[in-house]
Short mmCIF file of C-alpha atoms and ligand atoms in Angstrom, two decimals:
data_model
loop_
_atom_site.label_atom_id
_atom_site.label_comp_id
_atom_site.label_asym_id
_atom_site.label_seq_id
_atom_site.Cartn_x
_atom_site.Cartn_y
_atom_site.Cartn_z
CA MET A 980 13.80 51.94 92.64
CA GLY A 981 11.41 52.91 89.81
CA SER A 982 11.79 49.50 88.23
CA LYS A 983 11.23 47.80 91.62
CA LEU A 984 7.97 49.69 92.07
CA ALA A 985 6.87 48.82 88.54
CA PHE A 986 7.72 45.19 89.23
CA GLY A 987 5.68 45.34 92.44
CA TRP A 988 2.67 46.75 90.63
CA ALA A 989 2.94 44.19 87.86
CA CYS A 990 3.11 41.42 90.44
CA LEU A 991 0.09 42.75 92.31
CA LEU A 992 -1.90 43.01 89.09
CA THR A 993 -1.00 39.48 88.06
CA CYS A 994 -1.93 38.19 91.50
CA LEU A 995 -5.29 39.97 91.33
CA MET A 996 -5.97 38.60 87.87
CA VAL A 997 -5.11 35.09 88.97
CA LEU A 998 -7.40 35.49 91.97
CA VAL A 999 -10.30 36.74 89.85
CA THR A 1000 -9.97 33.93 87.31
CA GLU A 1001 -9.70 31.41 90.14
CA VAL A 1002 -12.95 32.57 91.72
CA ARG A 1003 -14.66 32.59 88.32
CA GLY A 1004 -13.44 29.14 87.38
CA GLN A 1005 -13.49 27.52 90.77
CA VAL A 1006 -16.15 24.95 91.51
CA LYS A 1007 -17.60 25.22 94.96
CA PHE A 1008 -19.77 22.39 96.23
CA PHE A 1009 -22.82 22.96 98.37
CA ASN A 1010 -23.60 19.48 99.62
CA VAL A 1011 -27.13 19.29 101.05
CA MET A 1012 -25.79 16.98 103.78
CA ASN A 1013 -24.05 20.05 105.22
CA TYR A 1014 -27.43 21.78 105.40
CA GLY A 1015 -29.14 19.19 107.56
CA ALA A 1016 -30.43 16.86 104.85
CA VAL A 1017 -31.36 13.36 106.01
CA ALA A 1018 -31.51 10.59 103.42
CA ASP A 1019 -33.99 8.38 105.26
CA GLY A 1020 -36.88 8.72 102.80
CA ALA A 1021 -39.10 10.21 105.53
CA THR A 1022 -37.65 13.45 106.95
CA ASP A 1023 -38.76 16.49 104.95
CA ASN A 1024 -35.64 18.01 103.38
CA SER A 1025 -37.23 21.03 101.72
CA GLU A 1026 -35.67 23.58 104.04
CA GLY A 1027 -32.12 22.20 103.83
CA PHE A 1028 -32.27 21.94 100.05
CA VAL A 1029 -33.45 25.53 99.69
CA ARG A 1030 -30.79 26.81 102.11
CA ALA A 1031 -28.06 25.03 100.12
CA TRP A 1032 -29.45 26.58 96.92
CA LYS A 1033 -29.58 30.09 98.43
CA GLU A 1034 -25.95 30.00 99.54
CA ALA A 1035 -24.85 28.55 96.21
CA CYS A 1036 -26.81 31.25 94.42
CA GLU A 1037 -24.73 33.91 96.21
CA TRP A 1038 -21.41 32.35 95.11
CA LYS A 1039 -19.82 34.29 92.27
CA GLY A 1040 -18.06 31.33 90.65
CA ARG A 1041 -19.29 27.90 89.60
CA ALA A 1042 -21.66 26.72 92.30
CA ARG A 1043 -22.65 23.10 92.52
CA VAL A 1044 -25.52 22.02 94.73
CA LEU A 1045 -24.96 18.34 95.39
CA ILE A 1046 -27.66 15.90 96.40
CA PRO A 1047 -25.70 12.68 96.99
CA GLN A 1048 -27.01 9.14 96.56
CA GLY A 1049 -29.79 8.16 98.95
CA THR A 1050 -33.53 8.70 99.21
CA TYR A 1051 -34.82 12.10 100.25
CA MET A 1052 -38.36 13.14 101.09
CA VAL A 1053 -39.00 16.66 99.83
CA SER A 1054 -42.40 18.29 100.27
CA SER A 1055 -41.56 21.17 97.93
CA GLY A 1056 -38.49 22.84 96.46
CA ARG A 1057 -38.56 26.37 95.13
CA PHE A 1058 -35.20 27.44 93.72
CA GLU A 1059 -35.11 31.07 92.68
CA GLY A 1060 -32.59 33.30 90.98
CA PRO A 1061 -31.15 35.51 89.81
CA CYS A 1062 -27.87 33.95 90.96
CA LYS A 1063 -24.40 35.47 90.99
CA GLY A 1064 -22.50 32.69 89.20
CA LEU A 1065 -23.06 29.51 87.20
CA MET A 1066 -25.49 27.18 88.91
CA THR A 1067 -25.44 23.41 88.69
CA VAL A 1068 -27.72 21.12 90.63
CA MET A 1069 -26.38 17.57 90.73
CA ILE A 1070 -29.13 15.17 91.73
CA LYS A 1071 -27.52 11.80 92.35
CA GLY A 1072 -30.12 10.52 94.78
CA VAL A 1073 -33.84 9.82 94.62
CA LEU A 1074 -36.21 12.64 95.57
CA LYS A 1075 -39.60 11.50 96.79
CA ALA A 1076 -42.70 13.70 96.76
CA PRO A 1077 -45.24 13.47 99.58
CA THR A 1078 -48.24 11.20 99.16
CA ASP A 1079 -50.44 12.92 101.75
CA PRO A 1080 -52.97 15.03 99.73
CA THR A 1081 -52.87 17.91 102.25
CA LYS A 1082 -49.15 18.24 101.53
CA PHE A 1083 -49.39 18.55 97.75
CA SER A 1084 -51.55 21.62 97.44
CA THR A 1085 -48.88 23.51 95.47
CA GLU A 1086 -49.01 23.54 91.68
CA ASN A 1087 -45.38 22.52 91.40
CA TRP A 1088 -43.22 20.18 93.37
CA ILE A 1089 -39.70 21.23 92.27
CA ASN A 1090 -39.60 24.71 90.74
CA PHE A 1091 -36.68 26.67 89.26
CA ARG A 1092 -37.43 30.35 88.59
CA TYR A 1093 -35.54 33.30 87.11
CA VAL A 1094 -32.19 31.55 86.71
CA ASP A 1095 -29.74 32.24 83.91
CA ARG A 1096 -27.11 29.62 83.04
CA LEU A 1097 -28.45 26.65 84.97
CA THR A 1098 -27.60 22.97 84.71
CA VAL A 1099 -29.71 20.27 86.35
CA SER A 1100 -28.24 16.81 86.03
CA GLY A 1101 -26.64 14.01 88.01
CA GLY A 1102 -28.34 10.74 87.04
CA GLY A 1103 -30.84 10.85 89.90
CA THR A 1104 -34.59 10.29 90.04
CA LEU A 1105 -37.61 12.43 90.82
CA ASP A 1106 -40.34 10.17 92.15
CA GLY A 1107 -43.65 12.04 92.12
CA GLN A 1108 -45.41 9.14 93.92
CA GLY A 1109 -48.50 9.83 91.83
CA GLN A 1110 -50.34 6.54 92.46
CA VAL A 1111 -52.22 8.00 95.44
CA ALA A 1112 -52.96 11.34 93.74
CA TRP A 1113 -54.29 10.03 90.43
CA ARG A 1114 -57.64 9.08 91.90
CA PHE A 1115 -58.19 12.75 92.91
CA ASN A 1116 -58.01 13.66 89.21
CA ASP A 1117 -61.49 14.18 87.78
CA CYS A 1118 -60.44 16.33 84.80
CA ARG A 1119 -62.13 13.97 82.37
CA ASP A 1120 -65.58 15.05 83.64
CA ASN A 1121 -64.79 18.31 85.39
CA PRO A 1122 -63.35 21.19 83.29
CA ASN A 1123 -62.53 23.09 86.53
CA CYS A 1124 -60.74 20.20 88.16
CA PRO A 1125 -58.17 21.13 90.84
CA ALA A 1126 -54.55 21.12 89.69
CA LEU A 1127 -52.22 18.43 90.95
CA PRO A 1128 -48.54 19.39 91.22
CA THR A 1129 -46.12 19.23 88.32
CA THR A 1130 -42.96 17.29 89.18
CA MET A 1131 -40.42 19.83 87.88
CA ARG A 1132 -41.17 23.24 86.47
CA PHE A 1133 -38.88 25.86 84.95
CA ASP A 1134 -40.19 29.44 84.84
CA PHE A 1135 -38.21 32.21 83.09
CA VAL A 1136 -35.03 30.16 83.01
CA THR A 1137 -32.52 30.95 80.26
CA ASN A 1138 -29.45 29.23 78.79
CA ALA A 1139 -29.99 26.02 80.66
CA ARG A 1140 -29.25 22.34 80.31
CA ILE A 1141 -31.29 19.58 81.85
CA HIS A 1142 -29.86 16.13 81.33
CA HIS A 1143 -29.37 12.64 82.77
CA LEU A 1144 -32.40 12.60 85.02
CA ARG A 1145 -35.38 10.33 85.55
CA SER A 1146 -38.90 11.34 86.40
CA ILE A 1147 -41.30 8.63 87.50
CA ASP A 1148 -44.99 8.61 88.45
CA SER A 1149 -45.62 12.35 88.39
CA LYS A 1150 -48.91 13.45 89.98
CA SER A 1151 -49.70 15.48 86.85
CA ASN A 1152 -47.08 16.83 84.36
CA HIS A 1153 -43.55 15.54 84.65
CA LEU A 1154 -41.75 18.59 83.26
CA VAL A 1155 -43.04 22.07 82.39
CA ILE A 1156 -41.04 24.74 80.55
CA PHE A 1157 -42.62 28.21 80.76
CA GLY A 1158 -41.23 31.59 79.72
CA CYS A 1159 -37.84 30.03 79.02
CA GLU A 1160 -35.23 30.61 76.32
CA ASN A 1161 -32.37 28.43 75.07
CA VAL A 1162 -32.90 25.30 77.14
CA ASN A 1163 -31.57 21.90 76.07
CA ILE A 1164 -33.06 18.76 77.52
CA SER A 1165 -31.31 15.47 76.82
CA SER A 1166 -30.88 11.93 78.14
CA ILE A 1167 -34.04 12.18 80.21
CA ARG A 1168 -36.17 9.16 81.05
CA ILE A 1169 -39.78 9.84 81.90
CA SER A 1170 -42.24 7.18 82.95
CA ALA A 1171 -45.72 6.77 84.37
CA PRO A 1172 -48.37 4.14 83.56
CA GLY A 1173 -50.21 4.52 80.25
CA ASP A 1174 -53.51 4.95 82.11
CA SER A 1175 -52.33 7.59 84.62
CA PRO A 1176 -54.40 10.79 84.06
CA ASN A 1177 -52.84 14.00 82.68
CA THR A 1178 -49.26 12.91 83.24
CA ASP A 1179 -47.85 14.87 80.28
CA GLY A 1180 -44.15 14.25 79.73
CA ILE A 1181 -42.81 17.68 78.74
CA LYS A 1182 -45.09 20.69 78.32
CA ILE A 1183 -43.75 23.85 76.71
CA GLY A 1184 -45.41 27.28 76.68
CA HIS A 1185 -44.19 30.82 75.89
CA SER A 1186 -40.66 29.56 75.35
CA HIS A 1187 -38.14 29.78 72.52
CA ARG A 1188 -35.18 27.71 71.38
CA ILE A 1189 -35.93 24.57 73.35
CA GLY A 1190 -34.15 21.33 72.38
CA ILE A 1191 -35.20 17.86 73.43
CA ALA A 1192 -32.95 14.97 72.40
CA HIS A 1193 -32.02 11.37 73.20
CA SER A 1194 -34.85 10.85 75.64
CA THR A 1195 -37.47 8.21 76.42
CA ILE A 1196 -40.97 9.17 77.45
CA SER A 1197 -43.64 6.67 78.54
CA THR A 1198 -46.65 8.22 80.16
CA GLY A 1199 -50.44 8.61 80.38
CA ASP A 1200 -50.83 11.80 78.34
CA ASP A 1201 -48.81 13.66 75.68
CA CYS A 1202 -45.13 12.72 75.56
CA ILE A 1203 -44.44 16.32 74.56
CA ALA A 1204 -47.02 19.11 74.26
CA MET A 1205 -46.31 22.52 72.73
CA LEU A 1206 -48.76 25.24 73.72
CA SER A 1207 -49.33 28.97 73.18
CA GLY A 1208 -46.11 30.88 72.44
CA ALA A 1209 -43.84 27.87 71.92
CA THR A 1210 -41.43 28.68 69.08
CA LYS A 1211 -38.20 27.18 67.70
CA ILE A 1212 -38.56 23.79 69.31
CA HIS A 1213 -36.21 21.04 68.13
CA ILE A 1214 -37.06 17.46 69.07
CA SER A 1215 -34.85 14.57 67.98
CA ASN A 1216 -34.12 10.97 68.91
CA VAL A 1217 -37.05 10.69 71.28
CA VAL A 1218 -38.84 7.41 71.91
CA CYS A 1219 -42.46 8.00 72.91
CA GLY A 1220 -44.91 5.43 74.24
CA PRO A 1221 -47.20 4.62 75.80
CA GLY A 1222 -48.77 8.06 75.70
CA HIS A 1223 -50.72 10.40 73.45
CA GLY A 1224 -47.83 11.30 71.13
CA ILE A 1225 -46.07 14.58 70.37
CA SER A 1226 -48.66 17.35 70.18
CA ILE A 1227 -49.08 20.93 69.14
CA GLY A 1228 -51.95 22.08 71.33
CA SER A 1229 -54.54 21.91 72.19
CA LEU A 1230 -54.73 25.51 70.97
CA GLY A 1231 -57.57 28.00 70.78
CA LYS A 1232 -59.33 27.22 74.02
CA ASN A 1233 -58.58 30.17 76.28
CA GLY A 1234 -59.08 33.27 74.14
CA ASP A 1235 -56.50 34.49 71.67
CA GLU A 1236 -53.14 32.87 72.05
CA ASP A 1237 -49.59 33.51 70.88
CA ASP A 1238 -48.36 31.74 67.75
CA VAL A 1239 -46.81 28.33 67.88
CA SER A 1240 -44.19 28.05 65.17
CA GLY A 1241 -40.93 26.54 64.06
CA VAL A 1242 -41.18 23.01 65.43
CA VAL A 1243 -38.97 20.22 64.09
CA VAL A 1244 -39.54 16.62 65.15
CA ARG A 1245 -36.87 14.37 63.67
CA ASN A 1246 -35.74 10.75 63.97
CA CYS A 1247 -38.26 9.75 66.61
CA THR A 1248 -40.07 6.49 67.40
CA PHE A 1249 -43.64 6.11 68.60
CA GLN A 1250 -44.54 2.83 70.30
CA GLY A 1251 -48.17 1.95 71.06
CA THR A 1252 -49.30 5.56 71.43
CA SER A 1253 -52.91 6.66 70.86
CA ASP A 1254 -51.63 9.39 68.50
CA GLY A 1255 -48.34 10.06 66.77
CA VAL A 1256 -47.67 13.56 65.51
CA ARG A 1257 -50.75 15.59 66.32
CA ILE A 1258 -51.97 19.16 65.89
CA LYS A 1259 -55.11 19.85 67.86
CA THR A 1260 -57.20 23.04 68.03
CA TRP A 1261 -60.52 23.65 69.76
CA ALA A 1262 -63.61 24.32 67.71
CA SER A 1263 -63.99 27.66 69.46
CA PRO A 1264 -63.95 31.33 68.36
CA SER A 1265 -60.37 32.01 69.56
CA LEU A 1266 -57.88 33.28 67.00
CA GLY A 1267 -54.32 32.06 66.58
CA ARG A 1268 -51.65 30.80 64.22
CA ALA A 1269 -49.73 27.57 64.12
CA SER A 1270 -47.09 27.34 61.41
CA ASP A 1271 -43.79 25.94 60.17
CA PHE A 1272 -43.68 22.39 61.41
CA ILE A 1273 -41.46 19.62 60.04
CA TYR A 1274 -41.99 15.99 61.01
CA GLU A 1275 -39.24 13.87 59.52
CA ASP A 1276 -37.81 10.32 59.73
CA ILE A 1277 -40.37 8.95 62.11
CA PHE A 1278 -41.19 5.32 62.86
CA MET A 1279 -44.69 4.43 64.05
CA GLU A 1280 -44.93 1.10 65.83
CA HIS A 1281 -48.64 0.40 66.40
CA VAL A 1282 -49.96 3.92 66.72
CA GLY A 1283 -53.67 4.83 66.85
CA ASN A 1284 -53.55 7.97 64.70
CA PRO A 1285 -50.01 8.26 63.34
CA ILE A 1286 -50.57 11.58 61.53
CA ILE A 1287 -53.41 13.76 62.71
CA ILE A 1288 -54.59 17.35 62.47
CA ASP A 1289 -57.85 17.86 64.33
CA GLN A 1290 -59.40 21.32 64.19
CA GLU A 1291 -62.79 20.13 65.39
CA TYR A 1292 -61.63 19.18 68.85
CA CYS A 1293 -64.62 19.56 71.19
CA PRO A 1294 -64.54 17.59 74.43
CA TYR A 1295 -67.03 19.97 76.11
CA PRO A 1296 -69.83 20.96 73.67
CA PRO A 1297 -71.28 23.24 72.39
CA CYS A 1298 -68.51 24.32 69.97
CA ASN A 1299 -68.11 26.32 66.77
CA GLN A 1300 -69.92 24.49 63.98
CA GLU A 1301 -67.32 25.59 61.43
CA GLY A 1302 -64.37 24.42 63.53
CA SER A 1303 -61.44 26.36 64.90
CA LEU A 1304 -60.24 29.87 64.00
CA VAL A 1305 -56.59 28.91 64.45
CA GLN A 1306 -54.79 29.16 61.10
CA ILE A 1307 -52.48 26.21 60.40
CA SER A 1308 -49.86 26.58 57.67
CA ASN A 1309 -46.58 25.14 56.40
CA VAL A 1310 -46.64 21.62 57.77
CA THR A 1311 -44.36 18.97 56.24
CA TYR A 1312 -44.56 15.25 56.95
CA ARG A 1313 -41.54 13.51 55.40
CA ASN A 1314 -40.44 9.87 55.59
CA ILE A 1315 -42.93 8.55 58.10
CA TRP A 1316 -43.44 4.80 58.15
CA GLY A 1317 -44.71 1.89 60.22
CA ILE A 1318 -47.99 0.40 61.42
CA SER A 1319 -51.21 2.25 62.10
CA ASP A 1320 -53.62 0.67 64.56
CA SER A 1321 -56.55 2.46 62.97
CA LYS A 1322 -57.74 2.24 59.39
CA VAL A 1323 -57.50 6.00 58.91
CA ALA A 1324 -53.74 6.35 59.19
CA VAL A 1325 -53.61 9.96 58.02
CA THR A 1326 -56.22 12.45 59.28
CA LEU A 1327 -56.04 16.07 58.14
CA ARG A 1328 -59.27 17.49 59.53
CA CYS A 1329 -58.84 21.22 59.10
CA SER A 1330 -61.27 23.99 59.88
CA GLY A 1331 -64.16 25.03 57.63
CA SER A 1332 -63.42 28.65 58.49
CA ARG A 1333 -59.58 28.45 58.28
CA SER A 1334 -58.44 25.79 55.86
CA CYS A 1335 -54.88 24.48 56.35
CA LYS A 1336 -52.31 26.00 53.98
CA ASN A 1337 -49.27 24.35 52.44
CA VAL A 1338 -49.47 20.92 54.03
CA VAL A 1339 -46.94 18.55 52.41
CA LEU A 1340 -46.99 14.76 52.58
CA GLU A 1341 -43.75 13.23 51.31
CA ASP A 1342 -42.79 9.53 51.43
CA ILE A 1343 -45.46 8.18 53.73
CA ASN A 1344 -45.67 4.44 54.28
CA LEU A 1345 -48.21 3.51 56.94
CA ALA A 1346 -49.86 0.09 56.87
CA TYR A 1347 -53.04 -1.03 58.60
CA ARG A 1348 -53.36 -4.79 59.12
CA GLY A 1349 -56.74 -4.91 60.93
CA PRO A 1350 -60.21 -5.75 59.57
CA GLY A 1351 -61.55 -3.49 56.81
CA GLY A 1352 -58.04 -2.56 55.62
CA PRO A 1353 -56.03 -1.31 53.85
CA ALA A 1354 -55.19 2.04 55.44
CA THR A 1355 -56.88 5.21 54.23
CA ALA A 1356 -56.33 8.96 54.49
CA LEU A 1357 -58.93 11.58 55.33
CA CYS A 1358 -58.74 15.24 54.35
CA SER A 1359 -61.04 18.15 54.89
CA HIS A 1360 -60.24 21.78 54.04
CA VAL A 1361 -56.56 21.07 53.24
CA ASN A 1362 -54.40 22.87 50.70
CA GLY A 1363 -51.02 21.44 49.89
CA ARG A 1364 -49.37 18.69 47.90
CA SER A 1365 -47.96 15.21 48.15
CA LEU A 1366 -44.70 13.80 46.79
CA GLY A 1367 -42.92 10.46 46.62
CA HIS A 1368 -44.40 7.24 47.98
CA GLN A 1369 -47.90 7.44 49.47
CA THR A 1370 -49.42 4.58 51.47
CA PRO A 1371 -52.26 5.17 52.19
CA PRO A 1372 -52.99 7.00 48.91
CA SER A 1373 -52.77 10.74 49.62
CA CYS A 1374 -56.00 12.67 50.11
CA ILE A 1375 -54.49 16.08 49.34
C1 NAG B 29 -28.56 23.95 72.86
O1 NAG B 29 -28.29 23.25 71.65
C2 NAG B 29 -28.10 24.12 70.55
C3 NAG B 29 -27.97 23.25 69.30
O2 NAG B 29 -27.07 22.21 69.48
C4 NAG B 29 -26.88 24.98 70.80
O3 NAG B 29 -26.70 25.88 69.72
C5 NAG B 29 -27.10 25.78 72.09
O4 NAG B 29 -25.95 26.53 72.41
C6 NAG B 29 -27.39 24.84 73.24
N1 NAG B 29 -27.72 25.63 74.44
C7 NAG B 29 -27.26 25.36 75.65
C8 NAG B 29 -27.71 26.24 76.76
O5 NAG B 29 -26.47 24.45 75.88
C1 NAG B 30 -31.81 7.99 64.43
O1 NAG B 30 -32.29 7.01 65.34
C2 NAG B 30 -31.64 5.78 65.26
C3 NAG B 30 -32.34 4.76 66.14
O2 NAG B 30 -33.26 5.31 67.02
C4 NAG B 30 -30.18 5.96 65.64
O3 NAG B 30 -29.50 4.73 65.58
C5 NAG B 30 -29.54 6.97 64.70
O4 NAG B 30 -28.23 7.23 65.09
C6 NAG B 30 -30.33 8.26 64.69
N1 NAG B 30 -29.81 9.16 63.65
C7 NAG B 30 -29.44 10.39 63.90
C8 NAG B 30 -28.96 11.19 62.72
O5 NAG B 30 -29.46 10.90 65.02
C1 NAG B 31 -45.06 29.58 54.97
O1 NAG B 31 -43.96 29.37 54.11
C2 NAG B 31 -43.85 30.38 53.09
C3 NAG B 31 -42.79 29.94 52.09
O2 NAG B 31 -41.67 29.40 52.73
C4 NAG B 31 -43.55 31.70 53.76
O3 NAG B 31 -43.43 32.73 52.80
C5 NAG B 31 -44.66 32.04 54.74
O4 NAG B 31 -44.37 33.21 55.46
C6 NAG B 31 -44.93 30.90 55.71
N1 NAG B 31 -46.16 31.18 56.44
C7 NAG B 31 -46.16 31.28 57.77
C8 NAG B 31 -47.47 31.61 58.38
O5 NAG B 31 -45.18 31.11 58.44
#
């Protein structure tokens, strides 16, 4: 009798354990088609998408929101956590943003917030339909220009993976990462015309441990921009162009900012970009620090300013005569080669009030084939050293 009871208890426990592991490990699909989605490219699917997300977010196991193949109009999608299990959003179809200006008043089109352990993938496309919106952008002349929506934004998302997605013709930024930690982005294709205004590829602020790999970015502004509070950013195997290159900054515009540090850019190609690897700070009285950057194994294929530090950035004068108060230190450029489209292939224009510290140029081979060649390098207020091959001759 005693042994029977013990057997019963053991059995019950085992059953319970099996049940718990099953729920934890089980994948449950939340297909948007079961939430009223219509893939006709015209019906607004925002509500159905958000309802599918909300139910998935309550599921304690592995929840998978599925957007099957087809074309879906979505006026806005706000996907909030915290969620109870592991969230995956599989975008297999094409999401289209509205073109009517009254319908894109929000700052973000697709927005994930406060989610831990998120995957967004599926091979689908986010079409920002920016062509109509771009003419409303007057940011070139108007410093208070109204914001156009970002295609996909992640706020306070942790331990996430974003991969196998396309973003085309964003109205402004394609992808923004803000307040995030441990996010890996890979196999992403981003494209917008080279003359589309402010269509940054990936913008990162106040985030740590962000990886970007095996991706192609062609756009009208920075391919990748790292702003205040971006630390431990690892970028590799990215092809950038057209666009404005991979940038730190601009920094030092809006009062004192958090440090930007620990950025590695490795094994990347720049094709026909206006700038290559760039660090840009405003000639304004704001304090800040930008340090520990490594740019390594980089091919420049017709790039305007392949290597550039500009601490006298001043699109809206008047500015600080002595340049920026952002301290730049520990910057290494190693094994960077290719063709510069401007005679000054290396520009290290540091600040008169905060000279750059420990800038290293190692094995640089940048040719300029235009009139007035060969290529030259320009330095002001730079401390550091150069090693190995130097074309143009180093100015440090
Ligand atoms: C991101 O990649 C890094 C380096 O490969 C890895 O250590 C980390 O666990 C990855 N994070 C996620 C969320 O996959
Ligand atoms: C570097 O990039 C090249 C071509 O873009 C690629 O073939 C190679 O595998 C990459 N190397 C590493 C270490 O990722
Ligand atoms: C620059 O590098 C040196 C030596 O590796 C280190 O001691 C220093 O803290 C670094 N400076 C900054 C601002 O990170």
